Amino acid sequence: MTLVFIIILAIVAVAFLYIIINNYQSTKLYKKIIALVIIIIIIAGIVAYSINQSKFDTHVQNMQLAFERGSTLICSFNNQEIRVNKEDFRFLSTSLSFVGKDKLQGYVIDLQKCTKIIPPSTDVEPTESTVIRD
Protein backbone atom coordinates (compact mmCIF):
# COMPACT_ATOMS: atom_id res chain seq x y z
CA MET A 1 0.00 0.00 0.00
CA THR A 2 2.73 2.47 0.88
CA LEU A 3 4.69 1.55 -2.24
CA VAL A 4 1.67 2.55 -4.33
CA PHE A 5 1.58 5.87 -2.46
CA ILE A 6 5.28 6.47 -3.20
CA ILE A 7 4.77 5.69 -6.89
CA ILE A 8 1.85 8.11 -7.05
CA LEU A 9 3.94 10.80 -5.32
CA ALA A 10 6.79 10.25 -7.77
CA ILE A 11 4.39 10.57 -10.74
CA VAL A 12 2.97 13.80 -9.28
CA ALA A 13 6.49 15.16 -8.75
CA VAL A 14 7.46 14.37 -12.34
CA ALA A 15 4.21 15.94 -13.59
CA PHE A 16 4.95 19.13 -11.64
CA LEU A 17 8.47 19.19 -13.01
CA TYR A 18 7.13 18.73 -16.55
CA ILE A 19 4.66 21.59 -16.09
CA ILE A 20 7.39 23.88 -14.77
CA ILE A 21 9.75 23.07 -17.64
CA ASN A 22 7.06 23.35 -20.33
CA ASN A 23 5.61 26.61 -19.07
CA TYR A 24 8.84 28.14 -17.80
CA GLN A 25 8.40 31.48 -19.50
CA SER A 26 4.64 31.81 -19.05
CA THR A 27 4.44 30.62 -15.45
CA LYS A 28 4.47 33.27 -12.73
CA LEU A 29 7.18 33.18 -10.08
CA TYR A 30 4.85 32.27 -7.18
CA LYS A 31 3.55 29.23 -9.13
CA LYS A 32 7.11 28.07 -9.74
CA ILE A 33 7.92 28.46 -6.05
CA ILE A 34 4.79 26.53 -5.01
CA ALA A 35 5.60 23.73 -7.45
CA LEU A 36 9.20 23.59 -6.23
CA VAL A 37 8.08 23.42 -2.58
CA ILE A 38 5.66 20.59 -3.42
CA ILE A 39 8.41 18.66 -5.20
CA ILE A 40 10.77 19.14 -2.25
CA ILE A 41 8.08 17.92 0.18
CA ILE A 42 7.43 14.85 -1.98
CA ILE A 43 11.13 14.02 -2.19
CA ALA A 44 11.54 14.51 1.59
CA GLY A 45 8.61 12.16 2.17
CA ILE A 46 10.14 9.50 -0.04
CA VAL A 47 13.50 9.81 1.74
CA ALA A 48 11.86 9.65 5.20
CA TYR A 49 9.87 6.56 4.20
CA SER A 50 13.00 4.86 2.84
CA ILE A 51 14.95 5.54 6.03
CA ASN A 52 12.10 4.26 8.22
CA GLN A 53 11.69 1.13 6.06
CA SER A 54 15.43 0.46 6.25
CA LYS A 55 15.35 0.63 10.08
CA PHE A 56 12.35 -1.70 10.15
CA ASP A 57 14.05 -4.19 7.80
CA THR A 58 17.19 -4.18 9.96
CA HIS A 59 15.11 -4.80 13.11
CA VAL A 60 13.27 -7.69 11.44
CA GLN A 61 16.51 -9.25 10.20
CA ASN A 62 18.19 -8.94 13.61
CA MET A 63 15.27 -10.51 15.45
CA GLN A 64 14.76 -13.29 12.92
CA LEU A 65 18.46 -14.16 12.80
CA ALA A 66 18.73 -14.17 16.60
CA PHE A 67 15.69 -16.48 16.85
CA GLU A 68 17.07 -18.86 14.21
CA ARG A 69 20.44 -19.00 16.03
CA GLY A 70 18.73 -20.10 19.22
CA SER A 71 18.50 -16.82 21.10
CA THR A 72 15.50 -15.95 23.24
CA LEU A 73 13.57 -12.83 22.32
CA ILE A 74 11.70 -10.64 24.78
CA CYS A 75 8.40 -9.67 23.17
CA SER A 76 5.27 -7.87 24.25
CA PHE A 77 1.97 -9.74 24.17
CA ASN A 78 -1.21 -8.40 25.79
CA ASN A 79 0.82 -5.99 27.95
CA GLN A 80 3.05 -8.83 29.19
CA GLU A 81 6.64 -9.71 28.43
CA ILE A 82 6.89 -13.11 26.76
CA ARG A 83 10.13 -15.00 26.17
CA VAL A 84 10.07 -16.34 22.63
CA ASN A 85 12.42 -19.19 21.79
CA LYS A 86 12.63 -22.09 19.33
CA GLU A 87 11.43 -24.63 21.88
CA ASP A 88 8.09 -22.91 22.47
CA PHE A 89 7.46 -21.02 19.22
CA ARG A 90 7.87 -21.33 15.49
CA PHE A 91 8.49 -18.43 13.15
CA LEU A 92 6.17 -17.68 10.22
CA SER A 93 8.06 -15.65 7.66
CA THR A 94 4.93 -14.87 5.65
CA SER A 95 3.36 -12.89 8.50
CA LEU A 96 6.56 -12.05 10.43
CA SER A 97 5.12 -13.56 13.58
CA PHE A 98 5.77 -16.28 16.11
CA VAL A 99 3.16 -18.99 16.73
CA GLY A 100 3.12 -20.89 20.00
CA LYS A 101 3.69 -24.63 20.17
CA ASP A 102 2.17 -27.14 22.60
CA LYS A 103 1.27 -25.36 25.87
CA LEU A 104 1.52 -21.93 24.17
CA GLN A 105 -0.73 -22.88 21.27
CA GLY A 106 -2.93 -19.97 20.30
CA TYR A 107 -0.26 -17.36 21.01
CA VAL A 108 0.57 -15.30 17.93
CA ILE A 109 3.24 -12.69 18.57
CA ASP A 110 4.14 -10.06 16.01
CA LEU A 111 7.89 -9.80 15.38
CA GLN A 112 7.64 -5.99 15.62
CA LYS A 113 6.70 -6.39 19.31
CA CYS A 114 10.07 -8.00 20.09
CA THR A 115 12.68 -5.61 21.47
CA LYS A 116 15.36 -7.55 23.34
CA ILE A 117 17.63 -10.48 22.57
CA ILE A 118 19.02 -12.93 25.13
CA PRO A 119 21.90 -14.93 23.61
CA PRO A 120 21.60 -18.74 23.91
CA SER A 121 23.00 -20.48 27.02
CA THR A 122 23.94 -17.39 28.98
CA ASP A 123 22.64 -15.63 32.03
CA VAL A 124 23.38 -12.22 30.53
CA GLU A 125 20.81 -9.44 30.76
CA PRO A 126 18.86 -8.76 27.56
CA THR A 127 20.41 -6.29 25.14
CA GLU A 128 18.45 -3.52 23.46
CA SER A 129 17.89 -3.93 19.76
CA THR A 130 16.82 -1.39 17.20
CA VAL A 131 13.28 -0.47 18.20
CA ILE A 132 10.88 1.17 15.76
CA ARG A 133 8.58 3.60 17.45
CA ASP A 134 5.73 5.44 15.80
Coordinates of N, CA, C and O in Angstrom, one line a residue:
M1 N 0.8 -1.2 0.0 CA 0.0 0.0 0.0 C 0.9 1.3 0.0 O 0.6 2.2 -0.7
T2 N 1.9 1.3 0.8 CA 2.7 2.5 0.9 C 3.6 2.6 -0.4 O 3.9 3.7 -0.8
L3 N 3.9 1.5 -1.0 CA 4.7 1.5 -2.2 C 3.9 2.2 -3.3 O 4.4 3.0 -4.1
V4 N 2.6 1.9 -3.4 CA 1.7 2.6 -4.3 C 1.6 4.1 -4.1 O 1.7 4.9 -5.0
F5 N 1.6 4.5 -2.8 CA 1.6 5.9 -2.5 C 2.9 6.5 -2.9 O 2.8 7.6 -3.5
I6 N 4.0 5.9 -2.8 CA 5.3 6.5 -3.2 C 5.3 6.6 -4.7 O 5.8 7.6 -5.2
I7 N 4.8 5.6 -5.4 CA 4.8 5.7 -6.9 C 3.9 6.8 -7.3 O 4.3 7.6 -8.2
I8 N 2.7 7.0 -6.7 CA 1.8 8.1 -7.1 C 2.5 9.4 -6.8 O 2.5 10.4 -7.6
L9 N 3.2 9.6 -5.6 CA 3.9 10.8 -5.3 C 5.0 11.1 -6.4 O 5.2 12.2 -6.8
A10 N 5.7 10.1 -6.8 CA 6.8 10.3 -7.8 C 6.2 10.7 -9.1 O 6.7 11.6 -9.7
I11 N 5.1 10.2 -9.5 CA 4.4 10.6 -10.7 C 3.9 12.0 -10.6 O 4.1 12.8 -11.6
V12 N 3.4 12.4 -9.5 CA 3.0 13.8 -9.3 C 4.2 14.7 -9.3 O 4.1 15.8 -10.0
A13 N 5.3 14.3 -8.7 CA 6.5 15.2 -8.8 C 7.0 15.3 -10.2 O 7.4 16.5 -10.6
V14 N 7.0 14.3 -10.9 CA 7.5 14.4 -12.3 C 6.5 15.2 -13.1 O 6.9 16.1 -14.0
A15 N 5.2 15.1 -12.9 CA 4.2 15.9 -13.6 C 4.4 17.4 -13.3 O 4.4 18.3 -14.2
F16 N 4.7 17.7 -12.0 CA 4.9 19.1 -11.6 C 6.2 19.6 -12.3 O 6.2 20.8 -12.8
L17 N 7.2 18.8 -12.4 CA 8.5 19.2 -13.0 C 8.2 19.4 -14.5 O 8.7 20.4 -15.1
Y18 N 7.5 18.6 -15.1 CA 7.1 18.7 -16.5 C 6.4 20.0 -16.8 O 6.7 20.8 -17.7
I19 N 5.4 20.3 -16.0 CA 4.7 21.6 -16.1 C 5.6 22.8 -15.9 O 5.5 23.8 -16.7
I20 N 6.5 22.8 -15.0 CA 7.4 23.9 -14.8 C 8.3 24.1 -16.0 O 8.5 25.2 -16.5
I21 N 8.8 23.0 -16.5 CA 9.8 23.1 -17.6 C 9.0 23.5 -18.9 O 9.5 24.4 -19.6
N22 N 7.8 23.0 -19.1 CA 7.1 23.3 -20.3 C 6.6 24.8 -20.3 O 6.5 25.4 -21.4
N23 N 6.2 25.3 -19.2 CA 5.6 26.6 -19.1 C 6.6 27.6 -18.4 O 6.1 28.5 -17.7
Y24 N 7.9 27.4 -18.5 CA 8.8 28.1 -17.8 C 8.7 29.6 -18.0 O 8.7 30.4 -17.1
Q25 N 8.5 30.1 -19.3 CA 8.4 31.5 -19.5 C 7.0 32.1 -19.1 O 6.9 33.2 -18.7
S26 N 6.0 31.3 -19.3 CA 4.6 31.8 -19.1 C 4.2 31.6 -17.6 O 3.2 32.2 -17.2
T27 N 4.9 30.9 -16.8 CA 4.4 30.6 -15.4 C 5.0 31.7 -14.5 O 6.1 32.2 -14.7
K28 N 4.1 32.2 -13.7 CA 4.5 33.3 -12.7 C 5.4 32.7 -11.7 O 5.4 31.5 -11.4
L29 N 6.2 33.6 -11.1 CA 7.2 33.2 -10.1 C 6.6 32.4 -8.9 O 7.1 31.4 -8.4
Y30 N 5.4 32.9 -8.4 CA 4.8 32.3 -7.2 C 4.4 30.9 -7.5 O 4.4 30.0 -6.7
K31 N 3.9 30.6 -8.7 CA 3.5 29.2 -9.1 C 4.8 28.3 -9.2 O 4.7 27.1 -8.8
K32 N 5.9 28.9 -9.7 CA 7.1 28.1 -9.7 C 7.6 27.7 -8.3 O 8.0 26.6 -8.1
I33 N 7.5 28.7 -7.4 CA 7.9 28.5 -6.0 C 7.0 27.4 -5.4 O 7.5 26.5 -4.7
I34 N 5.7 27.5 -5.6 CA 4.8 26.5 -5.0 C 5.1 25.1 -5.5 O 5.1 24.2 -4.8
A35 N 5.3 25.0 -6.9 CA 5.6 23.7 -7.5 C 6.9 23.2 -6.9 O 7.0 22.0 -6.6
L36 N 7.9 24.0 -6.8 CA 9.2 23.6 -6.2 C 9.1 23.1 -4.8 O 9.6 22.1 -4.4
V37 N 8.3 23.8 -4.0 CA 8.1 23.4 -2.6 C 7.4 22.1 -2.5 O 7.7 21.2 -1.7
I38 N 6.4 21.9 -3.4 CA 5.7 20.6 -3.4 C 6.6 19.5 -3.8 O 6.6 18.4 -3.2
I39 N 7.4 19.7 -4.8 CA 8.4 18.7 -5.2 C 9.4 18.3 -4.1 O 9.7 17.2 -3.8
I40 N 9.8 19.4 -3.4 CA 10.8 19.1 -2.2 C 10.1 18.3 -1.1 O 10.7 17.4 -0.6
I41 N 8.8 18.7 -0.9 CA 8.1 17.9 0.2 C 7.9 16.5 -0.2 O 8.1 15.5 0.6
I42 N 7.6 16.2 -1.5 CA 7.4 14.9 -2.0 C 8.7 14.1 -1.9 O 8.8 12.9 -1.4
I43 N 9.8 14.7 -2.3 CA 11.1 14.0 -2.2 C 11.5 13.8 -0.7 O 12.0 12.7 -0.4
A44 N 11.3 14.7 0.2 CA 11.5 14.5 1.6 C 10.7 13.4 2.2 O 11.2 12.6 3.0
G45 N 9.5 13.3 1.7 CA 8.6 12.2 2.2 C 9.1 10.8 1.7 O 9.1 9.8 2.5
I46 N 9.6 10.8 0.5 CA 10.1 9.5 0.0 C 11.4 9.1 0.7 O 11.6 7.9 1.1
V47 N 12.3 10.1 1.0 CA 13.5 9.8 1.7 C 13.2 9.3 3.2 O 13.7 8.4 3.7
A48 N 12.2 10.0 3.8 CA 11.9 9.6 5.2 C 11.3 8.2 5.2 O 11.6 7.4 6.1
Y49 N 10.4 7.9 4.3 CA 9.9 6.6 4.2 C 11.0 5.5 4.0 O 11.0 4.5 4.7
S50 N 11.9 5.8 3.1 CA 13.0 4.9 2.8 C 13.9 4.6 4.1 O 14.2 3.5 4.4
I51 N 14.2 5.7 4.8 CA 15.0 5.5 6.0 C 14.2 4.7 7.1 O 14.8 3.8 7.7
N52 N 12.9 5.0 7.3 CA 12.1 4.3 8.2 C 12.0 2.8 7.8 O 12.1 1.9 8.7
Q53 N 11.8 2.5 6.5 CA 11.7 1.1 6.1 C 13.0 0.4 6.3 O 13.0 -0.8 6.6
S54 N 14.1 1.1 6.1 CA 15.4 0.5 6.3 C 15.6 0.1 7.7 O 16.1 -1.0 8.0
K55 N 15.2 0.9 8.6 CA 15.4 0.6 10.1 C 14.5 -0.6 10.4 O 14.9 -1.4 11.2
F56 N 13.3 -0.6 9.9 CA 12.4 -1.7 10.2 C 12.9 -3.0 9.6 O 12.9 -4.0 10.3
D57 N 13.5 -3.0 8.4 CA 14.0 -4.2 7.8 C 15.2 -4.7 8.6 O 15.4 -5.9 8.8
T58 N 16.0 -3.8 9.1 CA 17.2 -4.2 10.0 C 16.7 -4.8 11.3 O 17.2 -5.9 11.7
H59 N 15.7 -4.2 11.9 CA 15.1 -4.8 13.1 C 14.6 -6.2 12.9 O 14.9 -7.1 13.6
V60 N 13.8 -6.4 11.8 CA 13.3 -7.7 11.4 C 14.4 -8.7 11.2 O 14.3 -9.8 11.7
Q61 N 15.4 -8.3 10.5 CA 16.5 -9.2 10.2 C 17.2 -9.6 11.5 O 17.6 -10.8 11.7
N62 N 17.5 -8.6 12.3 CA 18.2 -8.9 13.6 C 17.4 -9.9 14.5 O 17.9 -10.9 15.0
M63 N 16.1 -9.7 14.6 CA 15.3 -10.5 15.5 C 15.1 -11.9 14.9 O 15.2 -12.9 15.6
Q64 N 14.9 -12.0 13.6 CA 14.8 -13.3 12.9 C 16.0 -14.1 13.0 O 16.0 -15.3 13.3
L65 N 17.2 -13.5 12.7 CA 18.5 -14.2 12.8 C 18.8 -14.6 14.2 O 19.2 -15.8 14.4
A66 N 18.5 -13.8 15.2 CA 18.7 -14.2 16.6 C 17.9 -15.4 17.0 O 18.3 -16.3 17.6
F67 N 16.6 -15.4 16.6 CA 15.7 -16.5 16.9 C 16.2 -17.8 16.2 O 16.2 -18.8 16.8
E68 N 16.6 -17.7 14.9 CA 17.1 -18.9 14.2 C 18.4 -19.4 14.8 O 18.6 -20.6 14.7
R69 N 19.2 -18.6 15.4 CA 20.4 -19.0 16.0 C 20.2 -19.5 17.4 O 21.2 -19.8 18.1
G70 N 19.0 -19.5 17.9 CA 18.7 -20.1 19.2 C 18.6 -19.1 20.4 O 18.5 -19.5 21.5
S71 N 18.6 -17.8 20.1 CA 18.5 -16.8 21.1 C 17.0 -16.7 21.5 O 16.1 -17.2 20.8
T72 N 16.9 -16.2 22.7 CA 15.5 -16.0 23.2 C 15.2 -14.5 23.0 O 16.0 -13.6 23.3
L73 N 14.0 -14.2 22.5 CA 13.6 -12.8 22.3 C 12.6 -12.4 23.4 O 11.8 -13.2 23.8
I74 N 12.7 -11.2 23.8 CA 11.7 -10.6 24.8 C 10.7 -9.9 23.9 O 11.1 -8.9 23.3
C75 N 9.4 -10.3 24.0 CA 8.4 -9.7 23.2 C 7.2 -9.3 24.0 O 7.0 -9.8 25.1
S76 N 6.5 -8.3 23.6 CA 5.3 -7.9 24.2 C 4.0 -8.6 23.7 O 3.9 -8.7 22.5
F77 N 3.2 -9.1 24.6 CA 2.0 -9.7 24.2 C 0.9 -9.5 25.2 O 1.1 -9.9 26.4
N78 N -0.1 -8.8 24.9 CA -1.2 -8.4 25.8 C -0.7 -7.7 27.1 O -1.0 -8.1 28.2
N79 N 0.2 -6.8 26.9 CA 0.8 -6.0 28.0 C 1.7 -6.8 28.9 O 1.8 -6.5 30.1
Q80 N 2.2 -8.0 28.4 CA 3.1 -8.8 29.2 C 4.3 -9.1 28.4 O 4.3 -9.0 27.2
E81 N 5.4 -9.3 29.1 CA 6.6 -9.7 28.4 C 6.6 -11.2 28.3 O 6.5 -11.9 29.2
I82 N 6.8 -11.7 27.1 CA 6.9 -13.1 26.8 C 8.3 -13.4 26.2 O 8.8 -12.7 25.4
R83 N 8.8 -14.5 26.7 CA 10.1 -15.0 26.2 C 9.8 -16.0 25.0 O 9.2 -17.0 25.2
V84 N 10.3 -15.6 23.9 CA 10.1 -16.3 22.6 C 11.4 -17.1 22.3 O 12.4 -16.4 22.1
N85 N 11.3 -18.4 22.2 CA 12.4 -19.2 21.8 C 12.0 -20.3 20.9 O 10.8 -20.6 20.7
K86 N 12.9 -21.0 20.3 CA 12.6 -22.1 19.3 C 11.9 -23.3 20.0 O 11.2 -24.0 19.3
E87 N 12.1 -23.5 21.2 CA 11.4 -24.6 21.9 C 9.9 -24.4 22.0 O 9.2 -25.4 21.9
D88 N 9.5 -23.2 22.2 CA 8.1 -22.9 22.5 C 7.3 -22.2 21.3 O 6.1 -22.2 21.3
F89 N 8.1 -21.7 20.3 CA 7.5 -21.0 19.2 C 8.1 -21.4 17.9 O 9.2 -21.9 17.8
R90 N 7.3 -21.2 16.8 CA 7.9 -21.3 15.5 C 7.6 -20.0 14.8 O 6.7 -19.3 15.0
F91 N 8.5 -19.7 13.8 CA 8.5 -18.4 13.1 C 7.8 -18.6 11.8 O 8.1 -19.5 11.1
L92 N 6.8 -17.7 11.5 CA 6.2 -17.7 10.2 C 6.7 -16.5 9.4 O 6.4 -15.3 9.8
S93 N 7.5 -16.8 8.4 CA 8.1 -15.7 7.7 C 7.0 -14.9 6.8 O 7.2 -13.7 6.5
T94 N 5.9 -15.5 6.5 CA 4.9 -14.9 5.6 C 4.2 -13.7 6.4 O 3.9 -12.7 5.8
S95 N 4.0 -13.9 7.7 CA 3.4 -12.9 8.5 C 4.3 -12.2 9.5 O 3.9 -11.4 10.3
L96 N 5.6 -12.6 9.5 CA 6.6 -12.1 10.4 C 6.0 -12.1 11.9 O 6.0 -11.2 12.6
S97 N 5.6 -13.4 12.2 CA 5.1 -13.6 13.6 C 5.6 -14.9 14.1 O 6.0 -15.8 13.4
F98 N 5.4 -15.0 15.4 CA 5.8 -16.3 16.1 C 4.5 -16.9 16.6 O 3.6 -16.3 17.1
V99 N 4.4 -18.2 16.3 CA 3.2 -19.0 16.7 C 3.6 -20.0 17.8 O 4.5 -20.7 17.6
G100 N 2.8 -20.0 18.9 CA 3.1 -20.9 20.0 C 2.9 -22.4 19.7 O 2.1 -22.7 18.9
K101 N 3.8 -23.2 20.3 CA 3.7 -24.6 20.2 C 3.1 -25.2 21.5 O 3.2 -24.5 22.5
D102 N 2.6 -26.4 21.4 CA 2.2 -27.1 22.6 C 1.4 -26.3 23.6 O 0.3 -25.8 23.3
K103 N 2.0 -26.1 24.8 CA 1.3 -25.4 25.9 C 1.0 -23.9 25.5 O 0.1 -23.3 26.1
L104 N 1.7 -23.3 24.6 CA 1.5 -21.9 24.2 C 0.7 -21.8 22.9 O 0.7 -20.8 22.2
Q105 N 0.1 -22.9 22.5 CA -0.7 -22.9 21.3 C -1.8 -21.8 21.4 O -2.4 -21.6 22.4
G106 N -2.0 -21.1 20.3 CA -2.9 -20.0 20.3 C -2.3 -18.6 20.5 O -2.9 -17.6 20.2
Y107 N -1.0 -18.6 20.9 CA -0.3 -17.4 21.0 C 0.3 -17.0 19.6 O 0.9 -17.8 19.0
V108 N 0.0 -15.8 19.2 CA 0.6 -15.3 17.9 C 1.2 -14.0 18.3 O 0.5 -13.0 18.6
I109 N 2.5 -13.9 18.2 CA 3.2 -12.7 18.6 C 3.9 -12.1 17.3 O 4.7 -12.7 16.6
D110 N 3.6 -10.8 17.1 CA 4.1 -10.1 16.0 C 5.6 -9.8 16.3 O 6.0 -9.4 17.3
L111 N 6.4 -10.0 15.3 CA 7.9 -9.8 15.4 C 8.2 -8.4 15.7 O 9.2 -8.1 16.4
Q112 N 7.4 -7.4 15.3 CA 7.6 -6.0 15.6 C 7.5 -5.7 17.1 O 8.1 -4.7 17.6
K113 N 6.9 -6.6 17.9 CA 6.7 -6.4 19.3 C 7.9 -6.9 20.1 O 7.9 -6.8 21.3
C114 N 8.9 -7.5 19.4 CA 10.1 -8.0 20.1 C 11.1 -6.9 20.1 O 11.4 -6.3 19.1
T115 N 11.7 -6.7 21.3 CA 12.7 -5.6 21.5 C 14.0 -6.0 22.0 O 15.0 -5.3 21.9
K116 N 14.1 -7.2 22.7 CA 15.4 -7.5 23.3 C 15.8 -9.0 22.9 O 14.9 -9.8 22.6
I117 N 17.1 -9.2 22.9 CA 17.6 -10.5 22.6 C 18.5 -11.0 23.7 O 19.3 -10.3 24.3
I118 N 18.2 -12.3 24.1 CA 19.0 -12.9 25.1 C 19.8 -14.0 24.4 O 19.2 -14.9 23.8
P119 N 21.1 -13.9 24.3 CA 21.9 -14.9 23.6 C 21.7 -16.3 24.2 O 21.4 -16.5 25.4
P120 N 21.8 -17.4 23.4 CA 21.6 -18.7 23.9 C 22.6 -19.1 25.0 O 23.8 -18.7 24.9
S121 N 22.2 -19.9 25.9 CA 23.0 -20.5 27.0 C 23.8 -19.5 27.8 O 25.0 -19.7 28.0
T122 N 23.2 -18.4 28.1 CA 23.9 -17.4 29.0 C 23.0 -16.8 30.0 O 21.8 -16.9 29.8
D123 N 23.5 -16.3 31.0 CA 22.6 -15.6 32.0 C 22.8 -14.1 31.9 O 22.6 -13.4 32.9
V124 N 23.1 -13.6 30.8 CA 23.4 -12.2 30.5 C 22.0 -11.5 30.4 O 21.1 -12.0 29.9
E125 N 22.0 -10.3 30.9 CA 20.8 -9.4 30.8 C 20.5 -9.2 29.3 O 21.4 -9.2 28.4
P126 N 19.2 -9.0 28.9 CA 18.9 -8.8 27.6 C 19.5 -7.5 27.0 O 19.7 -6.5 27.8
T127 N 19.8 -7.5 25.8 CA 20.4 -6.3 25.1 C 19.3 -5.6 24.3 O 18.5 -6.3 23.7
E128 N 19.4 -4.3 24.3 CA 18.5 -3.5 23.5 C 18.8 -3.7 22.0 O 19.9 -3.8 21.6
S129 N 17.7 -3.8 21.2 CA 17.9 -3.9 19.8 C 17.3 -2.7 19.2 O 16.8 -1.8 19.9
T130 N 17.4 -2.5 17.9 CA 16.8 -1.4 17.2 C 15.3 -1.5 17.4 O 14.7 -2.5 17.0
V131 N 14.7 -0.5 17.9 CA 13.3 -0.5 18.2 C 12.6 0.6 17.3 O 13.1 1.7 17.3
I132 N 11.6 0.2 16.6 CA 10.9 1.2 15.8 C 9.7 1.7 16.6 O 8.9 1.0 17.0
R133 N 9.7 3.0 16.7 CA 8.6 3.6 17.5 C 7.9 4.5 16.5 O 8.5 5.2 15.7
D134 N 6.5 4.6 16.6 CA 5.7 5.4 15.8 C 5.6 6.8 16.4 O 5.7 7.1 17.5

